Coordinates of C-alpha atoms and ligand atoms in Angstrom, one line a residue:
X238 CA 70.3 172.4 -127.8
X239 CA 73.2 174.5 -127.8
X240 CA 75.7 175.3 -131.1
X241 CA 78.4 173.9 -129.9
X242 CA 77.8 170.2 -129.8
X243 CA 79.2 167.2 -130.6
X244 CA 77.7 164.7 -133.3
X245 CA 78.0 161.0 -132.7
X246 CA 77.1 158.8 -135.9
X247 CA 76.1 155.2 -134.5
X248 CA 75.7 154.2 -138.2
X249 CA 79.8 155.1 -138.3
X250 CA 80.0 153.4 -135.0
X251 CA 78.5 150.1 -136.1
X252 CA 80.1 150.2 -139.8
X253 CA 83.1 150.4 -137.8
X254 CA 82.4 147.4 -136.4
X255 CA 81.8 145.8 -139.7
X256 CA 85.0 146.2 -140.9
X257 CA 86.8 145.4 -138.0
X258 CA 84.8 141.5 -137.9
X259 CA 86.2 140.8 -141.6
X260 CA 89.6 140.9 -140.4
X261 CA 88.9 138.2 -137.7
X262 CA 88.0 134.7 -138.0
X263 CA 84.0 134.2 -137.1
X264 CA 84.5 132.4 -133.8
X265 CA 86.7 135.2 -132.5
X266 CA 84.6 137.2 -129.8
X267 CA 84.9 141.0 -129.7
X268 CA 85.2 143.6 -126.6
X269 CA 84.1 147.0 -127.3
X270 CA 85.4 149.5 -124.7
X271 CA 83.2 152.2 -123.6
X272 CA 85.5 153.8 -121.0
X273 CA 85.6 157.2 -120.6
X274 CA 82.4 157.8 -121.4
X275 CA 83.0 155.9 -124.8
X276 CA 85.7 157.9 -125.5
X277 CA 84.5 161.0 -125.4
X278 CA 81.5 159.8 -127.7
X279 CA 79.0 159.0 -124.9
X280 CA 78.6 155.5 -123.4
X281 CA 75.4 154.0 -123.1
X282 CA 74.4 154.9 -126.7
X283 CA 78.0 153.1 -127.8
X284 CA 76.8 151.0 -125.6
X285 CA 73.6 150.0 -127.3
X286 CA 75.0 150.0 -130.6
X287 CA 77.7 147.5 -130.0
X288 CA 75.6 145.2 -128.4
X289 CA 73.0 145.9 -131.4
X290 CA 76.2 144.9 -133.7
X291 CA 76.5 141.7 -131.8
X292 CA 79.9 142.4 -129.7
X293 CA 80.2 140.0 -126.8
X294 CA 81.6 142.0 -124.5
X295 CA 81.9 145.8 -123.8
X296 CA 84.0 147.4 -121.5
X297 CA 84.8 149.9 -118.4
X298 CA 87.6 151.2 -116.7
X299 CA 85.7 152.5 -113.4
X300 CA 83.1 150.6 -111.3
X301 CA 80.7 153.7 -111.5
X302 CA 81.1 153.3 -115.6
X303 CA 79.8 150.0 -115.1
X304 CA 77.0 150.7 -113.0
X305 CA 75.5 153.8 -114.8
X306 CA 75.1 151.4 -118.0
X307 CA 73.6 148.9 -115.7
X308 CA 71.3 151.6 -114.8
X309 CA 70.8 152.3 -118.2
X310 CA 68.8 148.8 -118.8
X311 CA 72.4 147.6 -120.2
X312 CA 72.1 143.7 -120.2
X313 CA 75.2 143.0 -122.0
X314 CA 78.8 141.5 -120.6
X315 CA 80.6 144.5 -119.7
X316 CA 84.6 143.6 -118.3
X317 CA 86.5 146.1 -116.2
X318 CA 89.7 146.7 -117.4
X319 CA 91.1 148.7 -114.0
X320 CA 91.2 147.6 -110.4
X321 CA 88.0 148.6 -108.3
X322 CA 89.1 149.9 -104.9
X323 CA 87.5 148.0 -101.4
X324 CA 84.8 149.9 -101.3
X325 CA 83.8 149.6 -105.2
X326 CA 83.9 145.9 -105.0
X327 CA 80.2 145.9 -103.4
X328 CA 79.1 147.7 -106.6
X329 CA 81.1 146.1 -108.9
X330 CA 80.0 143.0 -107.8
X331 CA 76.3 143.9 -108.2
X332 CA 76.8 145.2 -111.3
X333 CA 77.9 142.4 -112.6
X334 CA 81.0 143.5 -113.6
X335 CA 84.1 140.9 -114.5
X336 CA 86.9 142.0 -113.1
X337 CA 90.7 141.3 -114.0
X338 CA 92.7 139.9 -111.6
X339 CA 96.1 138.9 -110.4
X340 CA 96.9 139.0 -106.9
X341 CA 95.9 136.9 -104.4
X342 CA 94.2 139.6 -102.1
X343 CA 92.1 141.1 -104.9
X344 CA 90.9 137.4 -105.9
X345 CA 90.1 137.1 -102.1
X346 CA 88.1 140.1 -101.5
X347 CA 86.0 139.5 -104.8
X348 CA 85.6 135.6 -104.0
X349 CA 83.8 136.7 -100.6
X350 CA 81.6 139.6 -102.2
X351 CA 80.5 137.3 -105.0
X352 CA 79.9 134.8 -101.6
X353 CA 78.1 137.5 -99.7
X354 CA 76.1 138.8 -102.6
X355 CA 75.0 134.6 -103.0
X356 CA 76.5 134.4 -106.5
X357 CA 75.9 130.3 -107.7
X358 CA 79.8 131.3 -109.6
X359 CA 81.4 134.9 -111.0
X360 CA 83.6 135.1 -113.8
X361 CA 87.0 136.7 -113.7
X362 CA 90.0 137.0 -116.3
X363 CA 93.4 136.8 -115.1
X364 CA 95.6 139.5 -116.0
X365 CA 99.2 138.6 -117.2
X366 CA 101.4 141.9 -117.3
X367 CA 104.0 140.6 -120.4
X368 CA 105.4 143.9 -120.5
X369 CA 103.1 146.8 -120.7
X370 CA 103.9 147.3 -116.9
X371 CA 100.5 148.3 -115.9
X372 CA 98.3 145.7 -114.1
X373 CA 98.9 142.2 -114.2
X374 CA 100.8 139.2 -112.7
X375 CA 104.1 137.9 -114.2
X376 CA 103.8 135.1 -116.6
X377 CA 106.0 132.8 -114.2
X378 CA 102.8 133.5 -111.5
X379 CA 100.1 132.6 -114.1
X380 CA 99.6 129.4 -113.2
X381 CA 99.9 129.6 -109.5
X382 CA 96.7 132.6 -109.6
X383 CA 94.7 130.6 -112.0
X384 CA 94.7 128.0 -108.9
X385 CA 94.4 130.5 -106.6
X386 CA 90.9 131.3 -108.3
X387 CA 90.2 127.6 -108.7
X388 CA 90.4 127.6 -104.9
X389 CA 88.3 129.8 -104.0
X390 CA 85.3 127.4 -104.8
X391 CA 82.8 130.4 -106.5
X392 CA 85.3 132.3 -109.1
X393 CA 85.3 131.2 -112.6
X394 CA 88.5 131.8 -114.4
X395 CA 86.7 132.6 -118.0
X396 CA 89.1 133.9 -119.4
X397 CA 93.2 135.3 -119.2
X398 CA 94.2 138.7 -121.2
X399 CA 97.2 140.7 -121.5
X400 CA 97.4 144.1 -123.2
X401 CA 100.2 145.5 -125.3
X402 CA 102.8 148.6 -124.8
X403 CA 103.7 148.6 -128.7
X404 CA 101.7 146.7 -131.1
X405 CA 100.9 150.3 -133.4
X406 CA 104.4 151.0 -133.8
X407 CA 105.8 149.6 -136.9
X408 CA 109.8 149.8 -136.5
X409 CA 111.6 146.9 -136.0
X410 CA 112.0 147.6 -131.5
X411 CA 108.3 147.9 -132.0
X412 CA 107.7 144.8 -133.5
X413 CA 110.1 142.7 -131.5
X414 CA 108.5 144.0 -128.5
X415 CA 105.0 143.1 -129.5
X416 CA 106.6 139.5 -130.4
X417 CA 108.2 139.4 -127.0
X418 CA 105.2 140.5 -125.1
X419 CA 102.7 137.4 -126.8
X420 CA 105.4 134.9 -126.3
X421 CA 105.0 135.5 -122.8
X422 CA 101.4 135.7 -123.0
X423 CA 101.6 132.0 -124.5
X424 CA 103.9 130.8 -121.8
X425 CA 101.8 131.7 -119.3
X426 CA 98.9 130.3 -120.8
X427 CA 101.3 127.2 -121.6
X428 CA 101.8 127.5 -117.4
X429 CA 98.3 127.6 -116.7
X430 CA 97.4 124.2 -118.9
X431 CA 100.3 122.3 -117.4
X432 CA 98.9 123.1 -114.1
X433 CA 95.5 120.9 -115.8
X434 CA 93.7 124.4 -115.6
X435 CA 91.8 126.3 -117.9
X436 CA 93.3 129.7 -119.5
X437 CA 89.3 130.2 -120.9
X438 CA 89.0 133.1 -123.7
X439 CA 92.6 134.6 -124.0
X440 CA 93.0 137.6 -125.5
X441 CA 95.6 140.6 -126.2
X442 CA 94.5 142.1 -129.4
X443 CA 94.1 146.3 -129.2
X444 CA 93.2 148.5 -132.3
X445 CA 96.7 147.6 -133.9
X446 CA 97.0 144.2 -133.2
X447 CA 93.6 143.4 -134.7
X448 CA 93.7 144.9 -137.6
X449 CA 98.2 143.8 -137.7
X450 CA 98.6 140.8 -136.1
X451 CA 96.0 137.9 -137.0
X452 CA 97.7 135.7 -134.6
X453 CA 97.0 137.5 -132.0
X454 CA 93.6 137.2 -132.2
X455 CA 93.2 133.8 -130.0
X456 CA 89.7 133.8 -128.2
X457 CA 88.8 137.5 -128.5
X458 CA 89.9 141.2 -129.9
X459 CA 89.9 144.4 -128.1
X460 CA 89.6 146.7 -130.4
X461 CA 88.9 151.0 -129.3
X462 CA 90.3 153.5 -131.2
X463 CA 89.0 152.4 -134.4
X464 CA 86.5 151.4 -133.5
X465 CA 85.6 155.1 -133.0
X466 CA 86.9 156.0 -136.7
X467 CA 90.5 156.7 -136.0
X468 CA 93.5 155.1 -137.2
X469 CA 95.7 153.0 -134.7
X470 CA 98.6 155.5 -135.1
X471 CA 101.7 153.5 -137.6
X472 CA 98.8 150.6 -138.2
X473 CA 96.8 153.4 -140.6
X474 CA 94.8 153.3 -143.9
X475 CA 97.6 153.5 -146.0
X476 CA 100.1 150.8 -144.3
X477 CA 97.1 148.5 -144.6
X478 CA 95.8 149.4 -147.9
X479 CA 99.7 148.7 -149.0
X480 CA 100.0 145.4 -146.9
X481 CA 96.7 144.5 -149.1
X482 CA 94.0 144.3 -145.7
X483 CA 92.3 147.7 -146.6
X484 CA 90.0 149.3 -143.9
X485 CA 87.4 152.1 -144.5
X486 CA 86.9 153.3 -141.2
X487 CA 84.8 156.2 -140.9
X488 CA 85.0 159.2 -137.9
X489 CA 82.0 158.6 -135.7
X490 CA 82.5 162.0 -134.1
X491 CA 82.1 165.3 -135.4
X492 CA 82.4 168.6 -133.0
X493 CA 80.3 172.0 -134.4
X494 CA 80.0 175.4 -133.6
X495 CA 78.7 178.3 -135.0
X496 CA 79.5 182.0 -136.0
X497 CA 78.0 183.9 -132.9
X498 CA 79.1 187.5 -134.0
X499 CA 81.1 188.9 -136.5
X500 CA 83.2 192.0 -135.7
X501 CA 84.9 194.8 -137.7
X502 CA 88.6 194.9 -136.5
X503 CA 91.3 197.4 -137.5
X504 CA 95.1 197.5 -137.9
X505 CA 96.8 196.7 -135.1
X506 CA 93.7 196.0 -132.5
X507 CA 94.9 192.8 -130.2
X508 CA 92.5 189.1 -130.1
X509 CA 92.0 187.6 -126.5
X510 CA 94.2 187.5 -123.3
X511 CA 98.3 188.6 -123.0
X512 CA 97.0 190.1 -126.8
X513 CA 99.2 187.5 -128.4
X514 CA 97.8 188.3 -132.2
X515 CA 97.2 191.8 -133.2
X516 CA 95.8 193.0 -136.2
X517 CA 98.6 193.2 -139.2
X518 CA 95.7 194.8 -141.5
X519 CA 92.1 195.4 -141.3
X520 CA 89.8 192.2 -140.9
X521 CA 86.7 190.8 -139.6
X522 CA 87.2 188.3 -136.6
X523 CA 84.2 185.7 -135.9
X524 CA 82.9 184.4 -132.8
X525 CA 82.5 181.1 -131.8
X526 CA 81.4 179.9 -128.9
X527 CA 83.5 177.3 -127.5
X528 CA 86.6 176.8 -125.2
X529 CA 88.7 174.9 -123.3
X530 CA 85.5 174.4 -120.9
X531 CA 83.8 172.1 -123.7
X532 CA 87.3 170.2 -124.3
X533 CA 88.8 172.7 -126.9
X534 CA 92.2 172.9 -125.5
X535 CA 93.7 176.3 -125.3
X536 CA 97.0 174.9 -126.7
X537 CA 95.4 174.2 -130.0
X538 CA 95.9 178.0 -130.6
X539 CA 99.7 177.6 -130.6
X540 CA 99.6 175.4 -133.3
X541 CA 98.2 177.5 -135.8
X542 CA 94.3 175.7 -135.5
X543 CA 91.8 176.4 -138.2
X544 CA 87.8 175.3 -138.0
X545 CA 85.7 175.1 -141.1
X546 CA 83.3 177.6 -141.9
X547 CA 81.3 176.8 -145.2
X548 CA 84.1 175.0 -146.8
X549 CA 86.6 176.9 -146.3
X550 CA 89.4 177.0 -143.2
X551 CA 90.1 179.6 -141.4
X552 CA 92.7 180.6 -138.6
X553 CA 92.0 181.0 -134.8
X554 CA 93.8 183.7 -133.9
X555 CA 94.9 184.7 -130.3
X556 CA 94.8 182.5 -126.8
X557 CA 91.4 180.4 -126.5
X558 CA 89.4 181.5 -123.5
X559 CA 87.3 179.1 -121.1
X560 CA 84.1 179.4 -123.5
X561 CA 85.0 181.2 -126.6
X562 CA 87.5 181.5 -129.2
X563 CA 88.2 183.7 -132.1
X564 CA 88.9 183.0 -135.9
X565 CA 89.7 185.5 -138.7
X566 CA 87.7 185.3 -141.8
X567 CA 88.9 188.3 -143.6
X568 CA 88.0 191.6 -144.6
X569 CA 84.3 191.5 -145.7
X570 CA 83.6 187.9 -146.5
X571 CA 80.4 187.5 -148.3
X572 CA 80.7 183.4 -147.8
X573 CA 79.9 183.4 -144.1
X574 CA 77.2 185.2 -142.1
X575 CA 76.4 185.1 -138.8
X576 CA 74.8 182.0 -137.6
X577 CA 76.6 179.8 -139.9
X578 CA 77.8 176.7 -138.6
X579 CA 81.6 176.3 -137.7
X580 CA 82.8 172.8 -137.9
X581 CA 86.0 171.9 -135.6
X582 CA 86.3 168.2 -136.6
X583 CA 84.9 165.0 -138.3
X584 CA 83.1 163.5 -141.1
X585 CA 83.4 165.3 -144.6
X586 CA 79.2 164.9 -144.8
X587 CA 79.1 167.4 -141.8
X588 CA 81.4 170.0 -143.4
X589 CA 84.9 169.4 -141.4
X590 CA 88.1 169.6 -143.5
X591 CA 89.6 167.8 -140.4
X592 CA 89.6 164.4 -138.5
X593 CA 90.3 164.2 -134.2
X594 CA 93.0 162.8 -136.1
X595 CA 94.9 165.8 -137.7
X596 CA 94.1 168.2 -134.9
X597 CA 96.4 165.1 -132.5
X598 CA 99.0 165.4 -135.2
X599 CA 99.3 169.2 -134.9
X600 CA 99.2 169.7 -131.4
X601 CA 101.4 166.4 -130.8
X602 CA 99.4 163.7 -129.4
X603 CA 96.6 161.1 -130.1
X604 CA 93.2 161.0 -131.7
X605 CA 92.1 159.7 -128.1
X606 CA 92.6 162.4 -126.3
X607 CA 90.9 165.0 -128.5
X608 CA 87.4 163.1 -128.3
X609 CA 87.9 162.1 -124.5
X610 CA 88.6 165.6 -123.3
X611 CA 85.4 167.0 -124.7
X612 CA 83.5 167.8 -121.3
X613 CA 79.6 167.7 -119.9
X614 CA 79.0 170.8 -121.6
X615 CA 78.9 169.5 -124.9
X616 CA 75.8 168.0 -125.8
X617 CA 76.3 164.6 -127.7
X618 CA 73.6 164.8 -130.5
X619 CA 73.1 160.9 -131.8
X620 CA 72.4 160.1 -135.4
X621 CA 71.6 156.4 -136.8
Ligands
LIG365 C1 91.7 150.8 -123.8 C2 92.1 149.4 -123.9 C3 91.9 148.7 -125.1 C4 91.6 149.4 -126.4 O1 92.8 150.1 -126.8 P1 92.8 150.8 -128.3 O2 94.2 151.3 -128.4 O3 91.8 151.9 -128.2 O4 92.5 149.8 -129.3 C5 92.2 147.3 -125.1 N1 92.5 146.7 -123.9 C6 92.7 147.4 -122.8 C7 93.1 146.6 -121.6 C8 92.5 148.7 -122.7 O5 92.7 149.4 -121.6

């Protein structure tokens, strides 16, 4: 296997879990999501472990997601949270994939696959767009829909979600946004049982609003980003620790490297492309052998990035190239030789002095994106 790999601790990954279940009541159901390829972490081992921690439901966000953990031997429920195009319904369909919904046409075309396929029934959930502004129908059309499916003879409405645009934010817009959004979520369920319909499992809780907002839980919680070990941005270990609902959530990912070279570099000798650090004094630059073609974004650099070599931190220096980077150890450092592993990110067991987590906060965005951009070339190595 090559250095430069990624770690993925299912024993995190179902702790995780754990921790999550104790802040919702035992009938609740959970929904893993395993889109984008788990994010980041690699989906039909996520997969598997959720399912082996006794979550209801996982999810997707493309029909090919779907069908490759069918494909997998995957037996579980597995929802798709984005809209399949025409000629994905076939697939999506076979795959056994419940689809949200909330349009007439798009109920229509998967009422006839489900038909054509001979499906006895096929479950969808009806999506209510409260304010997120992404899929779903307004809460004024709930009710009408939710007939719409009734009519078609073979769709079962099982359940109705909605998904929210604030809910980790903690200021006071944030907040009354997040209140907004689930009073409309109500009414529209409200709609659908005046109608003498059935909403079936409800649910709106993400990351946040599990581990927040109790009574948001309803049928089921969507929980993702912790799930992974990461904190749900304002909703972190320390606002919950002081709100007295502690969480020990532990990274499930860590990225590694090693020392492929070390070089002997003199005053005023450049690093890398447009030779944007040079040399203020003599020093010995390290090689590592990854780039922004494994998912280490070249904008890292600008931020002053540091990986952990033994312990210690140390500074990338210069732009990050396609497949390698560089990091300045010093003059003569007897604590590293070549060979040594380099750690980027993750758990404190593996060596890293840095979570997905701090690297988003430097470079100014979300723990998400580090772990989802890490590409093919980065072998997942799973631990349990
Ligand atoms: C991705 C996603 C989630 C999980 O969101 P987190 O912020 O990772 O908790 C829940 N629901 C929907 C519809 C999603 O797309």
């Amino acid at each position: 296997m090559r250095a430069t790999k990624a770690i993925i601790h299912l024993e995190n990954f179902k702790h995780n879990i754990k921790e999550i279940r104790r802040f919702t009541k035992p009938d609740v159901k959970m929904c893993v999501p395993v889109k984008a390829d788990a994010y980041g972490h690699g989906s039909i081992e996520c997969a598997k472990a959720a399912l082996e921690a006794g979550v209801e439901f996982l999810a997707v966000a493309a029909v090919e997601e779907g069908v490759e953990l069918r494909e997998a031997g995957i037996k579980g429920r597995i929802l798709l949270f984005s809209l399949a195009s025409p000629e994905e319904i076939h697939d999506a369909v076979k795959a056994d994939l419940t689809p949200f919904v909330f349009d007439e046409e798009y109920i229509d075309m998967f009422a006839k696959e489900a038909l054509r396929q001979g499906k006895k029934s096929y479950p969808v959930h009806l999506a209510v767009d409260t304010g997120m502004g992404r899929i779903g129908c307004y809460a004024k059309d709930a009710a009408s829909l939710a007939r719409h499916i009734a009519d078609t003879g073979i769709l079962l409405h099982e359940g109705t979600m909605t998904h929210f645009a604030t809910s980790d934010g903690k200021s006071q817009a944030d907040c009354d946004y997040t209140k907004k959004q689930f009073e409309e979520f109500k009414s529209a369920i409200r709609g659908i049982e005046e109608a003498g319909l059935s909403a079936g499992i409800c649910h709106c809780a993400n990351s946040a609003a599990t581990l927040d907002l109790p009574e948001t839980h309803m049928g089921m919680v969507r929980p993702g980003i912790i799930v992974y070990g990461y904190d749900a941005d304002e909703v972190n270990a320390q606002y919950l620790a002081k709100k007295g609902t502690p969480i020990n959530l532990k990274p499930v990912m860590t990225l590694e490297t090693e020392v492929c070279a070390i070089r002997p570099f003199k005053k005023g000798m450049s690093v890398g492309y447009g030779r944007t650090w040079i040399a203020e004094e003599d020093t010995d630059i390290a090689l590592l052998p990854i780039g922004y073609g494994d998912g280490f974004l070249r904008r890292f650099a600008q931020n002053g990035i540091k990986v952990a070599i033994n312990g210690k931190a140390y500074p990338v220096r210069g732009r990050i190239c396609m497949d390698q980077c560089m990091v300045d150890i010093g003059k003569d450092n007897k604590e590293i030789q070549r060979w040594d592993k380099a750690v980027i990110f993750g758990c404190k067991e593996d060596g890293a002095l840095q979570t997905a987590d701090d690297i988003a906060k430097l470079t100014g965005t979300i723990s998400y994106e580090i772990t989802t951009v890490l590409t093919r070339r980065v072998p997942r190595e799973f631990r349990s």
